[in-house]
GROMACS .gro file of C-alpha atoms in nm:
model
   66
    1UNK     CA    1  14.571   3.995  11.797
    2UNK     CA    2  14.835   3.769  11.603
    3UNK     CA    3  14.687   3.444  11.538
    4UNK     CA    4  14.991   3.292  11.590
    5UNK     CA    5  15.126   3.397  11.944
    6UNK     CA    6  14.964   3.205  12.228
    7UNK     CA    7  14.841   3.467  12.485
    8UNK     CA    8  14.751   3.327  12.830
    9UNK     CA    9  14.426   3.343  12.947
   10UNK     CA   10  14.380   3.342  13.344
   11UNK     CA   11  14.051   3.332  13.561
   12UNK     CA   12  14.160   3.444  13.919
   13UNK     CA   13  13.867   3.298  14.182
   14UNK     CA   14  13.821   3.436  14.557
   15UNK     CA   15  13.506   3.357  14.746
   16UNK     CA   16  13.392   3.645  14.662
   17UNK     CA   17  13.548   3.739  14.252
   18UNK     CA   18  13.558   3.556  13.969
   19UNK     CA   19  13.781   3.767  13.716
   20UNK     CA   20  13.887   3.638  13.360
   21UNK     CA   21  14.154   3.772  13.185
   22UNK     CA   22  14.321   3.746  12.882
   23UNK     CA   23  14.713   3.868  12.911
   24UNK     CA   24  14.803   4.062  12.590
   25UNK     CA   25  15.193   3.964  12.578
   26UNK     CA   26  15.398   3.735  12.440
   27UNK     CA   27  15.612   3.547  12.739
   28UNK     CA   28  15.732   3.285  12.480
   29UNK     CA   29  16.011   3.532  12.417
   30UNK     CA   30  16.178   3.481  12.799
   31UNK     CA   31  16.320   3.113  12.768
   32UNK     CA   32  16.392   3.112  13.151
   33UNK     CA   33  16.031   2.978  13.301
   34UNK     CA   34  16.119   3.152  13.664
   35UNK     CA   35  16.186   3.488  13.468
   36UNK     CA   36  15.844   3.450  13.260
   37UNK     CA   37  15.699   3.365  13.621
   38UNK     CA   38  15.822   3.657  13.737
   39UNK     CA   39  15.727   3.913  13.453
   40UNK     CA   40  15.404   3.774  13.446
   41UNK     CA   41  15.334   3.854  13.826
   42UNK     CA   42  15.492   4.192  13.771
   43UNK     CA   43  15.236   4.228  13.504
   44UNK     CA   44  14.937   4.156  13.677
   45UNK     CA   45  15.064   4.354  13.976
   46UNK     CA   46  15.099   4.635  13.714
   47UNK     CA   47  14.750   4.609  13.614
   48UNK     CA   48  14.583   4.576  13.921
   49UNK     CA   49  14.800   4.907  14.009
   50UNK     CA   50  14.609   5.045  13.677
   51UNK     CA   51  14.281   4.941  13.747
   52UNK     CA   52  14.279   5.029  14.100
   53UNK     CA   53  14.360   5.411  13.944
   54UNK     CA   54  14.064   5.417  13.699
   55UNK     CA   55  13.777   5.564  13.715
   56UNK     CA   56  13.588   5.281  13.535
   57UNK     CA   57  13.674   5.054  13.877
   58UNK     CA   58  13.420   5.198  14.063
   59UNK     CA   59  13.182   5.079  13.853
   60UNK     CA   60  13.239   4.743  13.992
   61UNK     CA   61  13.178   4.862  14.364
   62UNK     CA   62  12.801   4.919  14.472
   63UNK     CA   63  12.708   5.024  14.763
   64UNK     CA   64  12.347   4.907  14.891
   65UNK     CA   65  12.109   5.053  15.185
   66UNK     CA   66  11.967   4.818  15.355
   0.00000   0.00000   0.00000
């Protein structure tokens, strides 16, 4: 990563997640602060579309027998 770009870090919290993530984009570069709102969501939207696809998300889904 560029030492020099801030990239935002989030931690999205639910009673029942706790997920931290660190956003690889620069939204410095949109000036307008309702169109950086708005890429960002579309971003996160985009990569819970992604993750939701991969195998590796099952992985965090266990199923227990009681």
């Amino acid at each position: 990563m560029d030492e020099n770009i801030f990239y935002p870090e989030l931690t999205l919290e639910t009673d029942d997640i706790i997920m931290e993530l660190a956003i690889k984009k620069d939204y410095s570069k949109i000036r307008d602060s309702d169109k950086r709102k708005e890429e960002f969501i579309k971003d996160l939207h985009d990569f819970i579309d992604e993750f939701s696809q991969a195998d590796e998300s099952l992985d965090f889904i266990k199923y227990y027998d009681d």
